[in-house]
Amino acid sequence: MNDRLLDFAIRYGFLILLAGMVVYFSLAAPGFFGPLSAAFVLQSVAITGILALGVTCTLVVGGFDLSIGAVATSALMLSAYSMVILEHPTLVAVLLCLAMGAFVGLVNGLLIVKFRVPDLLATLGMMFLLIGLQRIPTQGNSIATGMMLSDGRVAEGTFSAAFLWLGRHRFDLVIDRLLPMPVVIFVSIAVLVWLFLGFTRHGRLMYAIGSNARAAALVGTPVNRYKIAAYMISGVTASIGGILLAARLGRGDIASGNNLLLDSVAAALIGFAVLGAARPNAFGTAIGALFVGILLQGMTMMNAPYYTQDFVKGAVLVAALVFTFYLSSRRSGAGH
Amino acid sequence: MAGDALTITGLQKSFGRNHVLRGIDLGLAPGSVTVLMGANGAGKSTLVKVICGHHAADGGQMVLAGRPFAPEDAADAIARGVVTVHQSIDDGVIPDLDVANNLMLDRLVERGRGLFVRGRAMRAEAAKIAAAMGIEVNLRARVSDLSVADRQMIAIARAMARAPKVLILDEPTSSLSATEADRLFALIDRLRAQGVAILYISHRMSDIRRLADTIVVMRDGAVSGVFDTAPLDYEAAVTAMLGHRMTEVDVDVQHGAAPVLDLSGLRLHPEAAPIELQARDGEVVAIVGLLGSGKSRLAEILFGMARPAAGSMAIHGQAYAPRSVGDAVAKGVFMSPKDRGTNAVIPAFDIADNMTLPFLKGLSTGSFLNAGRQRAETRSMIDRLGIVCQSPHDGIGTLSGGNQQKVMIARWLLEPCRVLLLDEPFQGVDIGARRDIGRHIRATAPGRATLVFLAEIDEALEIADRIVVMSEGAVAGEHINRNIDLAALVADISGSAAASGTTDRPT
């Protein structure tokens, strides 16, 4: 009986906690429960969630990608530079960013697989490199239409309407102009990653690599290729996050996106606890991102000061990790 | 035994219900080398760990130089003069420090040595130790830049700096070349002359011939033979180690049809003799040999994990030179590796995912896995091999060792292959599961060539049509498994034919 209770707690505890939280805020904070508030929560977690889904893929192969935040801000600056200063059309700017993300992922993967640099160190190095690199073309300035360039010219380009549409368009759902475009993209990517990791043979082999890379190699799996692919997926999703951030802000803001890395890593790690998976998974990551978003939204509506937010995120993360590792170790201990 | 440096009587050690040491009696005489032999799981490592203070004994006693010896921990054992150099040498040295620091490391730990390290004085003292040991390396060189042999020498020299009464060397030559090993032997000779009692653990017959004054053989947690009268009877020692009880399994020997796998002039190492070997359709060939005989290397070469030094391989007359494991699998060569825990099991997966892992491509539509077919294939294998489980979705970790191994073997029987390699398929498997696996492998043998790599003779007699013995990286003999001459088989395994010449170790 006790075992079954524990099993139930591990499996559904986090989802029950999420539901309980929604009920509590709905009762305690007027205006929390409703489509507008829900859209706001989703909007607030969409970009973090997209990055978190990418890092989930690297966690699946037993790696880690610390460079996602820097890739996202690089994509932000690159898209701004491409459109405002080089006056490229939308499509070119977007493709440039995606290619940049894929290339960074490829370099990360090669550093880890070919040069045997430990994943944390390789991606940490890449993070520093990108943070520095994205500031060089503009001498450390943010990019906006009409800015003065170093040669005295004025930047003539603008963010095109099509580009801004990516970040700002809202679809009609229940009420007019409710669902923001980034949320639609977040949900689409979540479904794609969920299908890819959970239901394709490539996803299954990636989990095998994360669990026992040597055994996976000894059945003929091209382990290195899958690892590189995971970092490339992570790079591309991070650049998508950066594009959406640029489209929402409408300028190449050098200071935005500071929290992206930690928030998205937290979402992916909280995801371990969802449904008692005890391993990285796309559904859990999306729920993890939502969990943090709902908690912060509810607290804001109950007038909790903004500076308590990081503390709350940290507390949720620690609780989720204890949940995952302590409870599931007890479960597997009981299983023998 | 009164003159022994260390006397062990009735030593026992259990882990849970698993009795690893069942009453060991052993005496180590000063100024002599006692070689300890035993197959994997015989209890050698546990015995060493009890002597060096890593585990406490459950029963029996040890007497060191006339006084009871029951070390509390490794440091206590060392302080009392029992020093161990473990198999992985890097436990014995600090790779990032230089030679002098390594040699003097234990002095750095002593209390009251002062805060600052005096480099010059330390190097002078280290130089004295190195000279006494006959080690010629630059004292300022970093240990990580030295060869394996030099590192080994330094680990031993460090141990000797404490003037121990008993020195334990756990498979010290396993990663040394022939010339490097010779330097180690010279050092051991020197220590023996100084009156140290040495316990030397090894499988390599050439080491044993070169060094042993006494051979003690362990099997299943007990001493199964002591050989101390010159000339030492090496064959009897190997027999005591492998212990071939007559098996109840009757093998209906097949000679096989057309040749499938053909190895010609294959050299595992540049200095090893070439291997000529054929394996035929429907035939099960056991490759037996002691640890270090080269059979693992041969398996790796066949499965595309390593390249041969020379020679060629062919399957059905076509040249076969796999570039990778994936390439080998694509060419119809499958291998179930040894040590399933590290090499085969995916702990996070259930039975179905573990079993079908190599053939996910065939079980998916587009890229999407067909869970139904995966389950059906797994079910049929569960029935055929008699895997005890609730359903194909049981976690692999919930199965017993024998059933896990059945899943690992079943993995490679899902699809037909041309050559099936099984490296130690009976490792950590109870006798029932072993029979099931053996029967199934023999029943499915037609249509492919099967090579089984084994250390135990019993297992080979149970499964093989033909037994090929490897020793020193080459084929030492071949026996058809019918009315087999066990004495000749054991002689091949212990390499006595090769040793009848003047040199103990081919250089």
mmCIF file with all atom_site columns, N, CA, C and O in Angstrom, chain B residues 266-288:
data_model
loop_
_atom_site.group_PDB
_atom_site.id
_atom_site.type_symbol
_atom_site.label_atom_id
_atom_site.label_alt_id
_atom_site.label_comp_id
_atom_site.label_asym_id
_atom_site.label_entity_id
_atom_site.label_seq_id
_atom_site.pdbx_PDB_ins_code
_atom_site.Cartn_x
_atom_site.Cartn_y
_atom_site.Cartn_z
_atom_site.occupancy
_atom_site.B_iso_or_equiv
_atom_site.pdbx_formal_charge
_atom_site.auth_seq_id
_atom_site.auth_comp_id
_atom_site.auth_asym_id
_atom_site.auth_atom_id
_atom_site.pdbx_PDB_model_num
ATOM 1  N N  . LEU B 1 266 ? 46.221 -13.442 -39.947 1.00 0.00 ? 266 LEU B N  1
ATOM 2  C CA . LEU B 1 266 ? 45.785 -12.325 -39.111 1.00 0.00 ? 266 LEU B CA 1
ATOM 3  C C  . LEU B 1 266 ? 46.705 -12.183 -37.892 1.00 0.00 ? 266 LEU B C  1
ATOM 4  O O  . LEU B 1 266 ? 46.858 -13.121 -37.105 1.00 0.00 ? 266 LEU B O  1
ATOM 5  N N  . ARG B 1 267 ? 47.318 -11.019 -37.747 1.00 0.00 ? 267 ARG B N  1
ATOM 6  C CA . ARG B 1 267 ? 48.159 -10.769 -36.575 1.00 0.00 ? 267 ARG B CA 1
ATOM 7  C C  . ARG B 1 267 ? 47.460 -9.765  -35.669 1.00 0.00 ? 267 ARG B C  1
ATOM 8  O O  . ARG B 1 267 ? 47.115 -8.673  -36.097 1.00 0.00 ? 267 ARG B O  1
ATOM 9  N N  . LEU B 1 268 ? 47.270 -10.147 -34.392 1.00 0.00 ? 268 LEU B N  1
ATOM 10 C CA . LEU B 1 268 ? 46.604 -9.264  -33.438 1.00 0.00 ? 268 LEU B CA 1
ATOM 11 C C  . LEU B 1 268 ? 47.524 -8.108  -33.069 1.00 0.00 ? 268 LEU B C  1
ATOM 12 O O  . LEU B 1 268 ? 47.095 -6.975  -32.924 1.00 0.00 ? 268 LEU B O  1
ATOM 13 N N  . HIS B 1 269 ? 48.788 -8.406  -32.881 1.00 0.00 ? 269 HIS B N  1
ATOM 14 C CA . HIS B 1 269 ? 49.800 -7.397  -32.582 1.00 0.00 ? 269 HIS B CA 1
ATOM 15 C C  . HIS B 1 269 ? 50.931 -7.613  -33.571 1.00 0.00 ? 269 HIS B C  1
ATOM 16 O O  . HIS B 1 269 ? 51.092 -8.718  -34.085 1.00 0.00 ? 269 HIS B O  1
ATOM 17 N N  . PRO B 1 270 ? 51.724 -6.583  -33.807 1.00 0.00 ? 270 PRO B N  1
ATOM 18 C CA . PRO B 1 270 ? 52.823 -6.763  -34.765 1.00 0.00 ? 270 PRO B CA 1
ATOM 19 C C  . PRO B 1 270 ? 53.740 -7.929  -34.394 1.00 0.00 ? 270 PRO B C  1
ATOM 20 O O  . PRO B 1 270 ? 54.266 -8.604  -35.261 1.00 0.00 ? 270 PRO B O  1
ATOM 21 N N  . GLU B 1 271 ? 53.902 -8.201  -33.085 1.00 0.00 ? 271 GLU B N  1
ATOM 22 C CA . GLU B 1 271 ? 54.854 -9.253  -32.697 1.00 0.00 ? 271 GLU B CA 1
ATOM 23 C C  . GLU B 1 271 ? 54.199 -10.621 -32.513 1.00 0.00 ? 271 GLU B C  1
ATOM 24 O O  . GLU B 1 271 ? 54.880 -11.604 -32.251 1.00 0.00 ? 271 GLU B O  1
ATOM 25 N N  . ALA B 1 272 ? 52.836 -10.680 -32.638 1.00 0.00 ? 272 ALA B N  1
ATOM 26 C CA . ALA B 1 272 ? 52.161 -11.959 -32.420 1.00 0.00 ? 272 ALA B CA 1
ATOM 27 C C  . ALA B 1 272 ? 52.243 -12.825 -33.673 1.00 0.00 ? 272 ALA B C  1
ATOM 28 O O  . ALA B 1 272 ? 52.367 -12.319 -34.786 1.00 0.00 ? 272 ALA B O  1
ATOM 29 N N  . ALA B 1 273 ? 52.166 -14.140 -33.461 1.00 0.00 ? 273 ALA B N  1
ATOM 30 C CA . ALA B 1 273 ? 52.182 -15.064 -34.605 1.00 0.00 ? 273 ALA B CA 1
ATOM 31 C C  . ALA B 1 273 ? 50.861 -14.936 -35.369 1.00 0.00 ? 273 ALA B C  1
ATOM 32 O O  . ALA B 1 273 ? 49.846 -14.616 -34.789 1.00 0.00 ? 273 ALA B O  1
ATOM 33 N N  . PRO B 1 274 ? 50.887 -15.180 -36.692 1.00 0.00 ? 274 PRO B N  1
ATOM 34 C CA . PRO B 1 274 ? 49.653 -15.033 -37.484 1.00 0.00 ? 274 PRO B CA 1
ATOM 35 C C  . PRO B 1 274 ? 48.629 -16.114 -37.153 1.00 0.00 ? 274 PRO B C  1
ATOM 36 O O  . PRO B 1 274 ? 48.993 -17.235 -36.797 1.00 0.00 ? 274 PRO B O  1
ATOM 37 N N  . ILE B 1 275 ? 47.354 -15.756 -37.282 1.00 0.00 ? 275 ILE B N  1
ATOM 38 C CA . ILE B 1 275 ? 46.258 -16.682 -36.993 1.00 0.00 ? 275 ILE B CA 1
ATOM 39 C C  . ILE B 1 275 ? 45.629 -17.129 -38.306 1.00 0.00 ? 275 ILE B C  1
ATOM 40 O O  . ILE B 1 275 ? 45.306 -16.304 -39.153 1.00 0.00 ? 275 ILE B O  1
ATOM 41 N N  . GLU B 1 276 ? 45.495 -18.457 -38.462 1.00 0.00 ? 276 GLU B N  1
ATOM 42 C CA . GLU B 1 276 ? 44.746 -19.017 -39.596 1.00 0.00 ? 276 GLU B CA 1
ATOM 43 C C  . GLU B 1 276 ? 43.533 -19.691 -38.977 1.00 0.00 ? 276 GLU B C  1
ATOM 44 O O  . GLU B 1 276 ? 43.686 -20.591 -38.156 1.00 0.00 ? 276 GLU B O  1
ATOM 45 N N  . LEU B 1 277 ? 42.336 -19.273 -39.369 1.00 0.00 ? 277 LEU B N  1
ATOM 46 C CA . LEU B 1 277 ? 41.158 -19.870 -38.744 1.00 0.00 ? 277 LEU B CA 1
ATOM 47 C C  . LEU B 1 277 ? 39.994 -19.831 -39.710 1.00 0.00 ? 277 LEU B C  1
ATOM 48 O O  . LEU B 1 277 ? 39.792 -18.850 -40.414 1.00 0.00 ? 277 LEU B O  1
ATOM 49 N N  . GLN B 1 278 ? 39.244 -20.951 -39.753 1.00 0.00 ? 278 GLN B N  1
ATOM 50 C CA . GLN B 1 278 ? 38.020 -20.994 -40.545 1.00 0.00 ? 278 GLN B CA 1
ATOM 51 C C  . GLN B 1 278 ? 36.868 -21.335 -39.637 1.00 0.00 ? 278 GLN B C  1
ATOM 52 O O  . GLN B 1 278 ? 37.009 -22.160 -38.736 1.00 0.00 ? 278 GLN B O  1
ATOM 53 N N  . ALA B 1 279 ? 35.724 -20.741 -39.869 1.00 0.00 ? 279 ALA B N  1
ATOM 54 C CA . ALA B 1 279 ? 34.521 -21.141 -39.146 1.00 0.00 ? 279 ALA B CA 1
ATOM 55 C C  . ALA B 1 279 ? 33.456 -21.422 -40.187 1.00 0.00 ? 279 ALA B C  1
ATOM 56 O O  . ALA B 1 279 ? 33.267 -20.655 -41.124 1.00 0.00 ? 279 ALA B O  1
ATOM 57 N N  . ARG B 1 280 ? 32.767 -22.582 -40.016 1.00 0.00 ? 280 ARG B N  1
ATOM 58 C CA . ARG B 1 280 ? 31.845 -23.034 -41.062 1.00 0.00 ? 280 ARG B CA 1
ATOM 59 C C  . ARG B 1 280 ? 30.387 -22.798 -40.681 1.00 0.00 ? 280 ARG B C  1
ATOM 60 O O  . ARG B 1 280 ? 30.052 -22.619 -39.512 1.00 0.00 ? 280 ARG B O  1
ATOM 61 N N  . ASP B 1 281 ? 29.557 -22.849 -41.683 1.00 0.00 ? 281 ASP B N  1
ATOM 62 C CA . ASP B 1 281 ? 28.112 -22.694 -41.505 1.00 0.00 ? 281 ASP B CA 1
ATOM 63 C C  . ASP B 1 281 ? 27.575 -23.768 -40.557 1.00 0.00 ? 281 ASP B C  1
ATOM 64 O O  . ASP B 1 281 ? 27.841 -24.943 -40.743 1.00 0.00 ? 281 ASP B O  1
ATOM 65 N N  . GLY B 1 282 ? 26.842 -23.358 -39.533 1.00 0.00 ? 282 GLY B N  1
ATOM 66 C CA . GLY B 1 282 ? 26.220 -24.305 -38.621 1.00 0.00 ? 282 GLY B CA 1
ATOM 67 C C  . GLY B 1 282 ? 27.116 -24.785 -37.497 1.00 0.00 ? 282 GLY B C  1
ATOM 68 O O  . GLY B 1 282 ? 26.684 -25.547 -36.637 1.00 0.00 ? 282 GLY B O  1
ATOM 69 N N  . GLU B 1 283 ? 28.352 -24.326 -37.512 1.00 0.00 ? 283 GLU B N  1
ATOM 70 C CA . GLU B 1 283 ? 29.316 -24.803 -36.527 1.00 0.00 ? 283 GLU B CA 1
ATOM 71 C C  . GLU B 1 283 ? 29.437 -23.793 -35.372 1.00 0.00 ? 283 GLU B C  1
ATOM 72 O O  . GLU B 1 283 ? 29.377 -22.588 -35.594 1.00 0.00 ? 283 GLU B O  1
ATOM 73 N N  . VAL B 1 284 ? 29.577 -24.293 -34.158 1.00 0.00 ? 284 VAL B N  1
ATOM 74 C CA . VAL B 1 284 ? 29.838 -23.412 -33.015 1.00 0.00 ? 284 VAL B CA 1
ATOM 75 C C  . VAL B 1 284 ? 31.291 -23.606 -32.580 1.00 0.00 ? 284 VAL B C  1
ATOM 76 O O  . VAL B 1 284 ? 31.672 -24.702 -32.181 1.00 0.00 ? 284 VAL B O  1
ATOM 77 N N  . VAL B 1 285 ? 32.081 -22.565 -32.722 1.00 0.00 ? 285 VAL B N  1
ATOM 78 C CA . VAL B 1 285 ? 33.502 -22.653 -32.380 1.00 0.00 ? 285 VAL B CA 1
ATOM 79 C C  . VAL B 1 285 ? 33.737 -21.891 -31.082 1.00 0.00 ? 285 VAL B C  1
ATOM 80 O O  . VAL B 1 285 ? 33.366 -20.721 -30.968 1.00 0.00 ? 285 VAL B O  1
ATOM 81 N N  . ALA B 1 286 ? 34.322 -22.569 -30.105 1.00 0.00 ? 286 ALA B N  1
ATOM 82 C CA . ALA B 1 286 ? 34.674 -21.875 -28.865 1.00 0.00 ? 286 ALA B CA 1
ATOM 83 C C  . ALA B 1 286 ? 36.120 -21.426 -28.957 1.00 0.00 ? 286 ALA B C  1
ATOM 84 O O  . ALA B 1 286 ? 36.990 -22.211 -29.343 1.00 0.00 ? 286 ALA B O  1
ATOM 85 N N  . ILE B 1 287 ? 36.368 -20.150 -28.656 1.00 0.00 ? 287 ILE B N  1
ATOM 86 C CA . ILE B 1 287 ? 37.740 -19.668 -28.589 1.00 0.00 ? 287 ILE B CA 1
ATOM 87 C C  . ILE B 1 287 ? 38.054 -19.547 -27.103 1.00 0.00 ? 287 ILE B C  1
ATOM 88 O O  . ILE B 1 287 ? 37.463 -18.717 -26.421 1.00 0.00 ? 287 ILE B O  1
ATOM 89 N N  . VAL B 1 288 ? 38.941 -20.396 -26.597 1.00 0.00 ? 288 VAL B N  1
ATOM 90 C CA . VAL B 1 288 ? 39.247 -20.331 -25.171 1.00 0.00 ? 288 VAL B CA 1
ATOM 91 C C  . VAL B 1 288 ? 40.679 -19.856 -24.958 1.00 0.00 ? 288 VAL B C  1
ATOM 92 O O  . VAL B 1 288 ? 41.536 -19.983 -25.839 1.00 0.00 ? 288 VAL B O  1
#
